[in-house]
PDB file of C-alpha atoms and ligand atoms in Angstrom:
ATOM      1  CA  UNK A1386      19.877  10.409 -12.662  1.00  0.00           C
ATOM      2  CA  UNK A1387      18.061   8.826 -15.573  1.00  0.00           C
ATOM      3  CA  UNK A1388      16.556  10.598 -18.075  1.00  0.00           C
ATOM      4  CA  UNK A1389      12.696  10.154 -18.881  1.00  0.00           C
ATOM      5  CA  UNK A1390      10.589  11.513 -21.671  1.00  0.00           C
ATOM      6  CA  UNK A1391       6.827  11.851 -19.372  1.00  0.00           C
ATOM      7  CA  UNK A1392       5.893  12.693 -22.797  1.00  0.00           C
ATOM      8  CA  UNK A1393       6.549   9.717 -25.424  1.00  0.00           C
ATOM      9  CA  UNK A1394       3.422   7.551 -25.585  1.00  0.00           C
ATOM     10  CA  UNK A1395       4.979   4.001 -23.856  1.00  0.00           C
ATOM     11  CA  UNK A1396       5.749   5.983 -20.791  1.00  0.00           C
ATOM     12  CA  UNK A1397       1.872   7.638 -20.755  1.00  0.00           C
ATOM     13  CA  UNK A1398       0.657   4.070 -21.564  1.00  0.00           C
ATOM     14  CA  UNK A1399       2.251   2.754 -18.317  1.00  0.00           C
ATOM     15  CA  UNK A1400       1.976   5.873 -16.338  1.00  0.00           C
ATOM     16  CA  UNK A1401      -1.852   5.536 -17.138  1.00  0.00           C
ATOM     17  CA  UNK A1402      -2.294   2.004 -15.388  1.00  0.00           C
ATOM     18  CA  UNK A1403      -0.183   2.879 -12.691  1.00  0.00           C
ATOM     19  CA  UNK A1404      -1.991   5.834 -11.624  1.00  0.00           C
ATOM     20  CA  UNK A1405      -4.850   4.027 -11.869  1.00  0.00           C
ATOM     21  CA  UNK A1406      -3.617   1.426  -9.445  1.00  0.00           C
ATOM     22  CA  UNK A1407      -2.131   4.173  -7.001  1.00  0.00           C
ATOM     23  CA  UNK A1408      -5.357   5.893  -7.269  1.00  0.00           C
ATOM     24  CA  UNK A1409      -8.084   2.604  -6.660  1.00  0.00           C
ATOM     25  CA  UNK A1410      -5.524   2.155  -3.623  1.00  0.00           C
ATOM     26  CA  UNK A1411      -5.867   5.178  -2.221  1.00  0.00           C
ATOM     27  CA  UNK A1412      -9.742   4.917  -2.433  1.00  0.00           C
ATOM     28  CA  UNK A1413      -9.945   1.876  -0.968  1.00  0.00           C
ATOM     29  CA  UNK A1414      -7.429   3.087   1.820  1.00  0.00           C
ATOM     30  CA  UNK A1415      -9.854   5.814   2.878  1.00  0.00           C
ATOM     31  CA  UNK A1416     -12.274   3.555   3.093  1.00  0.00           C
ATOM     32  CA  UNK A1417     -10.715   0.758   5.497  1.00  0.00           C
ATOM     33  CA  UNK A1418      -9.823   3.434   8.036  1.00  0.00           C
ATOM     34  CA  UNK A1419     -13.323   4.319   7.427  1.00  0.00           C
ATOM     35  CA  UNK A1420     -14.616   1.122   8.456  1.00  0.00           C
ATOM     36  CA  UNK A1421     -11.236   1.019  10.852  1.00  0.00           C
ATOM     37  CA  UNK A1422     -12.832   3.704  12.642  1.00  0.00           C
ATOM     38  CA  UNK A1423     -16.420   2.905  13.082  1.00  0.00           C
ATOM     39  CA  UNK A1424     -15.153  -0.816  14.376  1.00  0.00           C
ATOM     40  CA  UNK A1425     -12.121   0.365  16.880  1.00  0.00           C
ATOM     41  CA  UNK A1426     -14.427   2.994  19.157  1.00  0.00           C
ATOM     42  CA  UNK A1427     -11.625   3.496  21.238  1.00  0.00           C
ATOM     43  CA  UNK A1428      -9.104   5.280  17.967  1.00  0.00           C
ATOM     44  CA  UNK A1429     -12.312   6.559  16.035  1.00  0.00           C
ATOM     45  CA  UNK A1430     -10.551  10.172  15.866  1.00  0.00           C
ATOM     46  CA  UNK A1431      -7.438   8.792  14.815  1.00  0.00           C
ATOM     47  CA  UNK A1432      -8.827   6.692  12.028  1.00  0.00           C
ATOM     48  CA  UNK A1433     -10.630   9.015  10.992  1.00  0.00           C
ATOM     49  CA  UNK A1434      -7.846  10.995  10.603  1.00  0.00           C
ATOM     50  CA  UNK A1435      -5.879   8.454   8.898  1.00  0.00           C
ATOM     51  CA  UNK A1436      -8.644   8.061   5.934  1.00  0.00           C
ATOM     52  CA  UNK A1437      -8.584  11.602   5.194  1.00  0.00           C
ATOM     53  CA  UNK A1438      -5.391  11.731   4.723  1.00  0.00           C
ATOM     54  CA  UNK A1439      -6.010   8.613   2.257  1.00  0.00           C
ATOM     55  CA  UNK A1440      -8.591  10.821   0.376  1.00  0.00           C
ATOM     56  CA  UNK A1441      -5.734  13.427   0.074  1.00  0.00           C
ATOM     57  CA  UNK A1442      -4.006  10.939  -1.305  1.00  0.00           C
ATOM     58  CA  UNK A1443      -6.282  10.107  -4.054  1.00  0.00           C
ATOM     59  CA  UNK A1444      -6.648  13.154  -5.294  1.00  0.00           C
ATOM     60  CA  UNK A1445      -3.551  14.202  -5.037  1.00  0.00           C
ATOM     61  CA  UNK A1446      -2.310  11.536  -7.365  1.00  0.00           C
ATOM     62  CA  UNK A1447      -5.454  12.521  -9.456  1.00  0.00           C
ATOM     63  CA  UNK A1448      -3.749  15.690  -9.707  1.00  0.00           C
ATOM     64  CA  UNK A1449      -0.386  13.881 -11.183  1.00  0.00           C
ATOM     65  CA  UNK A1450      -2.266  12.792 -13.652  1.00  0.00           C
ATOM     66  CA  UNK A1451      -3.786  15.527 -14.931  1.00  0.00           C
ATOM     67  CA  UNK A1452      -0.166  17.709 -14.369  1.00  0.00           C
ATOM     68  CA  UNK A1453       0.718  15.293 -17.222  1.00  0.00           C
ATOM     69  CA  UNK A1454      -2.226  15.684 -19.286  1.00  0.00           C
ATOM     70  CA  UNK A1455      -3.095  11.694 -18.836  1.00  0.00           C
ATOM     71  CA  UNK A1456      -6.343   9.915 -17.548  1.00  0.00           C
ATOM     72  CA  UNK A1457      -5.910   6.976 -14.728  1.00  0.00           C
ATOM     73  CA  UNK A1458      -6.777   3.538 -16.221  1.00  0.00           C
ATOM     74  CA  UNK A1459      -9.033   2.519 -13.377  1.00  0.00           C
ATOM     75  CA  UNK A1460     -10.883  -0.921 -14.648  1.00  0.00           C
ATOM     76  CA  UNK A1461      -7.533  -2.732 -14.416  1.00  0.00           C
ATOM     77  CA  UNK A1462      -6.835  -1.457 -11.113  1.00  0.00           C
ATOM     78  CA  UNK A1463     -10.439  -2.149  -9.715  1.00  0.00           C
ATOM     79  CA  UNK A1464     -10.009  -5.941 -10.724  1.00  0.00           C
ATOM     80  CA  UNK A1465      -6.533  -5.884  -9.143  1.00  0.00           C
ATOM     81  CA  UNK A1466      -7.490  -4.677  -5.599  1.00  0.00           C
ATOM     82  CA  UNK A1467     -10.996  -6.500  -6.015  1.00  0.00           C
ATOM     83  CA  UNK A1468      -9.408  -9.598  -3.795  1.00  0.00           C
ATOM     84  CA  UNK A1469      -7.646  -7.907  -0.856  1.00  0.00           C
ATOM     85  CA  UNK A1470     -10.640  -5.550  -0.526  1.00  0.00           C
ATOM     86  CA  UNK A1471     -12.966  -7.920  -0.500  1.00  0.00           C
ATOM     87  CA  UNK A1472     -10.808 -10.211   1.777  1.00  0.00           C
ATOM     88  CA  UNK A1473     -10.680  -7.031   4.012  1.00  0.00           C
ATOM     89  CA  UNK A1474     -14.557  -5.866   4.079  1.00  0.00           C
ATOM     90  CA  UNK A1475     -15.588 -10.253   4.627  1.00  0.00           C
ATOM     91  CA  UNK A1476     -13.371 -10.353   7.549  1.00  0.00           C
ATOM     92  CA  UNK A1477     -14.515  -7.391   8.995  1.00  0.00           C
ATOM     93  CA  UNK A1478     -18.059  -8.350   8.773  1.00  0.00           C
ATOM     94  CA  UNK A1479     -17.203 -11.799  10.316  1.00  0.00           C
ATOM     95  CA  UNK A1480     -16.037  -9.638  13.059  1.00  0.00           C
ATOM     96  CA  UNK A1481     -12.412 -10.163  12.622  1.00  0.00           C
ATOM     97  CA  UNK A1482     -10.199  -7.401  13.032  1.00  0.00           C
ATOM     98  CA  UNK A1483      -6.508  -8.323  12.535  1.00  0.00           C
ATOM     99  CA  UNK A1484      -7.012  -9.265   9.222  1.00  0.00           C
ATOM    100  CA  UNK A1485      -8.394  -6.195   8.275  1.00  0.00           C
ATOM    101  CA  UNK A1486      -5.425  -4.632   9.956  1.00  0.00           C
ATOM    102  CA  UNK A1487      -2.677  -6.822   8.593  1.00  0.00           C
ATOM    103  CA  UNK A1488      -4.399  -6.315   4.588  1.00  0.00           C
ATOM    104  CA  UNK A1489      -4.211  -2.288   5.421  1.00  0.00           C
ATOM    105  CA  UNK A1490      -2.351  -1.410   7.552  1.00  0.00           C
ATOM    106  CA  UNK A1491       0.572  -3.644   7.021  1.00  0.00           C
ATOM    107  CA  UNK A1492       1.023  -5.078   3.838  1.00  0.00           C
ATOM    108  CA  UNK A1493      -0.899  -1.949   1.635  1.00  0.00           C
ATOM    109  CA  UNK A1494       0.874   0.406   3.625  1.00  0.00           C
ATOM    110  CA  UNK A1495       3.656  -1.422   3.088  1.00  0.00           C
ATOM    111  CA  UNK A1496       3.771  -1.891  -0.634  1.00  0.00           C
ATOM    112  CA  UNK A1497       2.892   1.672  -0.786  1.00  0.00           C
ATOM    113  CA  UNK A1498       5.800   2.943   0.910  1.00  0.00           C
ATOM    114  CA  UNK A1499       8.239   0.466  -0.865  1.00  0.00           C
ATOM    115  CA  UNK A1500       6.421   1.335  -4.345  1.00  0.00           C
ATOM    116  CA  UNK A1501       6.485   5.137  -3.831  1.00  0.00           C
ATOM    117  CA  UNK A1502      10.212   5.222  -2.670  1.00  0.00           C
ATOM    118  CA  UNK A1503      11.351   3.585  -5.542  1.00  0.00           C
ATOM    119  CA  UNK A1504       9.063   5.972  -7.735  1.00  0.00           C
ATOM    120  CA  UNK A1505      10.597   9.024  -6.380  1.00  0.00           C
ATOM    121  CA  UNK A1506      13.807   9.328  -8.611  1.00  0.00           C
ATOM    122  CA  UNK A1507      11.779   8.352 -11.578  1.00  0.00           C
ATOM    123  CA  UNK A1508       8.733  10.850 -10.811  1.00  0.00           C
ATOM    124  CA  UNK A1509       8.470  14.172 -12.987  1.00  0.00           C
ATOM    125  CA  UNK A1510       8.940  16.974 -10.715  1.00  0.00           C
ATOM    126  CA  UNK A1511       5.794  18.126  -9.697  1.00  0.00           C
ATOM    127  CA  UNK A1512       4.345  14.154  -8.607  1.00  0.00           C
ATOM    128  CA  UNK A1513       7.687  13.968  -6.633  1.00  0.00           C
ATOM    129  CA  UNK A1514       6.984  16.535  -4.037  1.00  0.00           C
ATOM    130  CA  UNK A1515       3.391  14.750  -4.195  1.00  0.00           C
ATOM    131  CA  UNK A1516       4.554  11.506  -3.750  1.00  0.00           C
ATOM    132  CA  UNK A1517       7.742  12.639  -0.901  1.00  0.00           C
ATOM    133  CA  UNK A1518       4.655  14.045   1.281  1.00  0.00           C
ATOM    134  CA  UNK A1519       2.570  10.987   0.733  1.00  0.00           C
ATOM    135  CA  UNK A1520       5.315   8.307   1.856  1.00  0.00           C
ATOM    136  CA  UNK A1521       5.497  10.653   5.559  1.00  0.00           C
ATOM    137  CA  UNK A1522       2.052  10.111   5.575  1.00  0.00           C
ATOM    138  CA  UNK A1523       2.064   6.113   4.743  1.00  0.00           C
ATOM    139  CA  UNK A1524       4.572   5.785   7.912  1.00  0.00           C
ATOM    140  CA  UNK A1525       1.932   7.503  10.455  1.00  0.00           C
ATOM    141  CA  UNK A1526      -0.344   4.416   9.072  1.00  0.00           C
ATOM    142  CA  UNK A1527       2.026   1.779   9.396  1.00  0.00           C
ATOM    143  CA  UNK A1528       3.028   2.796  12.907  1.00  0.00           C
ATOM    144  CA  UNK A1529      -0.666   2.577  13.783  1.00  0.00           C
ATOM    145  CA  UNK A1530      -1.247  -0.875  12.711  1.00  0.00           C
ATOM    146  CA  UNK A1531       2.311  -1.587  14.345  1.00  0.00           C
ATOM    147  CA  UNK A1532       1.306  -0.606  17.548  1.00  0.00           C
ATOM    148  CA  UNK A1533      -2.248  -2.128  17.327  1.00  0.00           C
ATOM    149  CA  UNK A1534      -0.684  -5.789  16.358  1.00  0.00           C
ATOM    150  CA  UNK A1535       2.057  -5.309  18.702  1.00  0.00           C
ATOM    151  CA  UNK A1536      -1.025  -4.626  21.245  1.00  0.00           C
ATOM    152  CA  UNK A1537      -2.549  -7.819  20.348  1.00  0.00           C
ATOM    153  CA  UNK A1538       0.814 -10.088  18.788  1.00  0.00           C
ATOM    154  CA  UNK A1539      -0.056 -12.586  22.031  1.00  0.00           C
ATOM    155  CA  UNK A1540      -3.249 -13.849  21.257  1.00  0.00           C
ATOM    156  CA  UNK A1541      -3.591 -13.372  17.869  1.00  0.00           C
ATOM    157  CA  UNK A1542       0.557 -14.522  16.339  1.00  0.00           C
ATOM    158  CA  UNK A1543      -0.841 -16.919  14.627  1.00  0.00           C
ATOM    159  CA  UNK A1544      -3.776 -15.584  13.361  1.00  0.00           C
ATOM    160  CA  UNK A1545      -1.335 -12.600  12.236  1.00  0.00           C
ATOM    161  CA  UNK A1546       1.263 -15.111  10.605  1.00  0.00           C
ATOM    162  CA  UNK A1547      -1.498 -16.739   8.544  1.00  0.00           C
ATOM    163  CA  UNK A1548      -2.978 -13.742   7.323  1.00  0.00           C
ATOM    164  CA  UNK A1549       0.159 -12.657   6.087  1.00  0.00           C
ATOM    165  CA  UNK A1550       0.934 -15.570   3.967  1.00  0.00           C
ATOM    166  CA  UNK A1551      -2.260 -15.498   2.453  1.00  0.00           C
ATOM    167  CA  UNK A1552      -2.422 -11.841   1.944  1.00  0.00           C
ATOM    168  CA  UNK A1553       0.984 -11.219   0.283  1.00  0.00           C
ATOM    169  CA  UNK A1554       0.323 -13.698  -2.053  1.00  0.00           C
ATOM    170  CA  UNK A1555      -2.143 -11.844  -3.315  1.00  0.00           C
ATOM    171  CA  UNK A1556      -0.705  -8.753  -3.212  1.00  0.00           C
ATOM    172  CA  UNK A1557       2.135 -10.361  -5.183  1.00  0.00           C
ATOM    173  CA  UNK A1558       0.149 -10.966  -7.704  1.00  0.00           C
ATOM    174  CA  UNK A1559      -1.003  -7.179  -8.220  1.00  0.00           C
ATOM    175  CA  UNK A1560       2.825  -6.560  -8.761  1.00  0.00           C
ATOM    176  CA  UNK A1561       3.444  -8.948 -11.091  1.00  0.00           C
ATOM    177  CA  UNK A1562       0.250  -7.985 -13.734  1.00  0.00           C
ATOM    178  CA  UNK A1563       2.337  -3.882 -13.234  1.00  0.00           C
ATOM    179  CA  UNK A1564       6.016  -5.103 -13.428  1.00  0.00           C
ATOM    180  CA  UNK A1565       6.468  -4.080 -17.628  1.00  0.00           C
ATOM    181  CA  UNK A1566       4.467  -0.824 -16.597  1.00  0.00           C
ATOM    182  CA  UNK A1567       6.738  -0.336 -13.239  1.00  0.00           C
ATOM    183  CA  UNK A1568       9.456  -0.413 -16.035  1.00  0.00           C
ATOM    184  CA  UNK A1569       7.920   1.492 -18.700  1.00  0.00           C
ATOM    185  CA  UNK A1570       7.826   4.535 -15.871  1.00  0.00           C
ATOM    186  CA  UNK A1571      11.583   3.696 -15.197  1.00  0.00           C
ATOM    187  CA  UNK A1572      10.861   1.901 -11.864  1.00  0.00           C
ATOM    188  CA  UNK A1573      12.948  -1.514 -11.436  1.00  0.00           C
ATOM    189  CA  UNK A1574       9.982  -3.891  -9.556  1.00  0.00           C
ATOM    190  CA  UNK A1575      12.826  -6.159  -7.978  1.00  0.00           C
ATOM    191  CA  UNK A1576      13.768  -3.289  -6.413  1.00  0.00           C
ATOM    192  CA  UNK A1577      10.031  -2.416  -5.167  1.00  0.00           C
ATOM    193  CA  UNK A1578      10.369  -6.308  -4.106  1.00  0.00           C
ATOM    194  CA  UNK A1579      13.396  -5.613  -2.181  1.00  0.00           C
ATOM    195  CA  UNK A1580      12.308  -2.650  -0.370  1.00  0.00           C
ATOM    196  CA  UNK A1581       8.796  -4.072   0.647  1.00  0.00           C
ATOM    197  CA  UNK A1582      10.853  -7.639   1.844  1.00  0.00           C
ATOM    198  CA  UNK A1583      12.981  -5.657   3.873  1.00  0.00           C
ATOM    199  CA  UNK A1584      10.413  -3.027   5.134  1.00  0.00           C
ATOM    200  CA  UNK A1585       7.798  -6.000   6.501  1.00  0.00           C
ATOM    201  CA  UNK A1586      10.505  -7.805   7.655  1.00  0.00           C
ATOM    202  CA  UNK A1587      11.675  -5.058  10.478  1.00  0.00           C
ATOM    203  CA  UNK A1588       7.803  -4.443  10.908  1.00  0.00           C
ATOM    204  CA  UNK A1589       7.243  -7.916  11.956  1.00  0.00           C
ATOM    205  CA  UNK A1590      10.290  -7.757  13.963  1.00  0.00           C
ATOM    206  CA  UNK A1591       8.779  -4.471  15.740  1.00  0.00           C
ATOM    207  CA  UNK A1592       5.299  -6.255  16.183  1.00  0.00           C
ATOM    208  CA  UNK A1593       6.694  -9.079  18.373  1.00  0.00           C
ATOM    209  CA  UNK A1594       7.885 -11.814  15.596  1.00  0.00           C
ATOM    210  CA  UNK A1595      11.131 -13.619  16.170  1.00  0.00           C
ATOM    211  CA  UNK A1596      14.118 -12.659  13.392  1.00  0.00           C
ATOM    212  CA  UNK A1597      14.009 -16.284  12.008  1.00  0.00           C
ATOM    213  CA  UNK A1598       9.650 -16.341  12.208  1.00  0.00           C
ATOM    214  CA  UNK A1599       9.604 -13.072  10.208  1.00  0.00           C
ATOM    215  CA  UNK A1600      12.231 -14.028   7.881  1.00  0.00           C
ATOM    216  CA  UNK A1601      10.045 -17.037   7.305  1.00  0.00           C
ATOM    217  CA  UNK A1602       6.742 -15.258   6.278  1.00  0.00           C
ATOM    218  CA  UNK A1603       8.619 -12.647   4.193  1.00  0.00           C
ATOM    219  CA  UNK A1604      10.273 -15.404   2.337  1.00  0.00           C
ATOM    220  CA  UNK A1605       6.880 -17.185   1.722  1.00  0.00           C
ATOM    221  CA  UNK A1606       5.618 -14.142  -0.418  1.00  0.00           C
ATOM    222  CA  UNK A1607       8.325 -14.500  -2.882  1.00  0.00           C
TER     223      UNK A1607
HETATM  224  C1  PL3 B 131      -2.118   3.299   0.979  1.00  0.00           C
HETATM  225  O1  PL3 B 131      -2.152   4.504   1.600  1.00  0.00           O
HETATM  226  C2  PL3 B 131      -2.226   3.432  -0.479  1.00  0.00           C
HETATM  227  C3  PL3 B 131      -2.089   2.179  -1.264  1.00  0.00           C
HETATM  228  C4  PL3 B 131      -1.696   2.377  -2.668  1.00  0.00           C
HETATM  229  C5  PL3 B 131      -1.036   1.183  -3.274  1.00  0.00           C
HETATM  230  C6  PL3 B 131      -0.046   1.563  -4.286  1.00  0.00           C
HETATM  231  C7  PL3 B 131       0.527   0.463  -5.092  1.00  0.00           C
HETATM  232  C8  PL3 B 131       1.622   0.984  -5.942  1.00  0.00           C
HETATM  233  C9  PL3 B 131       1.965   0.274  -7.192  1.00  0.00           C
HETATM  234  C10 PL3 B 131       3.155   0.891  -7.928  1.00  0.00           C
HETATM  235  C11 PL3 B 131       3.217   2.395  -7.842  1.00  0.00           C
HETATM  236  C12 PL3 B 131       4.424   3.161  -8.246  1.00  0.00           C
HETATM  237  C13 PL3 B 131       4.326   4.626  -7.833  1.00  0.00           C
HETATM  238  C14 PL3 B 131       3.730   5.503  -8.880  1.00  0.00           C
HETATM  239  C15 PL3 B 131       3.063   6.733  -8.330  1.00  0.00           C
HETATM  240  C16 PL3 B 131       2.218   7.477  -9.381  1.00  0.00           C
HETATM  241 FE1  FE2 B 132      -2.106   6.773   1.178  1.00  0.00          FE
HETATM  242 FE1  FE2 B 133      15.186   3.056  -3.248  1.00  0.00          FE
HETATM  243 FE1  FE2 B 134      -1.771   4.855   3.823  1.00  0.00          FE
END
């Protein structure tokens, strides 16, 4: 157990952006399922489920915030999630429909669960019972987009495979412009690495990837 002062001013410096960050991607989670929802007819319910739960999220996290007395830093975090939502809303209107799902509901939901896991024995006690309900939540929106590119792994494999390497670049590089705030807040990022590796690599396993394919695009990321 480490101990953390939530009160010295590096820690509320850090703790600032990161909120931010958790908070923009929460925001713009509600709002793919949103458009999720309105483009799969056939799950509208269930996406529209999903995104509520997203705008839960946000202001939940808002909430850890202001337990602590700090304000989220939100102009870094909009230009960090500018490219994979705007990847995600110009694919969609091209009327594409794994990307979107591979941008949300793999590799966010993904990086969220890997992110918040790693944030739990560092959280101050009232964002970790937050943040232990969240990551339940984050694996009912994985397990949709699992079963919707398992659904659709035969046609669209290599559609799915590029995506991904193009994608988690980019999502790489949100991590890398946190990683001294991730350890200002007492998080170690290779360890958020780690977890996310190893979490999309059973993912793609589950979707319909060989072992030695999935290794592959995992390995491509970092
Ligand atoms: C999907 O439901 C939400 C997507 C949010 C993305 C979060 C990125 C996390 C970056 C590092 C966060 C550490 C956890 C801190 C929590 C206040
Ligand atoms: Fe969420
Ligand atoms: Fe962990
Ligand atoms: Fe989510």
């Amino acid at each position: 157990m480490k101990t953390i002062n939530y009160y010295s001013s590096a820690y509320r410096t850090a703790f600032s952006h990161i909120n931010g960050v958790v908070i923009m991607g929460e925001t713009h989670a509600a709002q793919h399922f949103q458009k999720l929802a309105k483009a799969i007819h056939q799950d509208h319910d269930e996406l529209m489920a999903l995104a509520a739960m997203e705008a839960r999220h946000a202001r939940d996290f808002v909430g850890c915030g202001r337990e602590l007395g700090i304000t989220a830093a939100i102009p870094m975090a909009r230009r960090l999630f500018q490219p994979l939502h705007s990847h995600f809303c110009t694919a969609l209107k091209g009327g594409c429909l794994v990307r979107p799902m591979v941008i949300q509901g793999l590799i966010i939901e993904c990086f969220a669960i890997a992110a918040y896991h790693c944030y739990l024995p560092v959280a101050d006690p009232y964002a970790k019972k937050i943040t232990a309900k969240v990551i339940d939540d984050e694996h009912l929106h994985l397990n949709y987009a699992e079963r919707w590119l398992k659904a659709n792994f035969a046609e669209q494999q290599e559609v799915i495979a590029e995506c991904c390497r193009t994608e988690l670049a980019t999502t790489m590089t949100i991590l890398k412009e946190l990683w001294q705030h991730l350890v200002a807040i007492g998080i170690d990022p290779a360890e958020v690495v780690a977890e996310f590796v190893s979490l999309f690599n059973d993912t793609l396993i589950a979707i319909g990837f060989h072992q030695n394919r999935a290794r592959a695009i995992g390995a491509a990321a970092i």
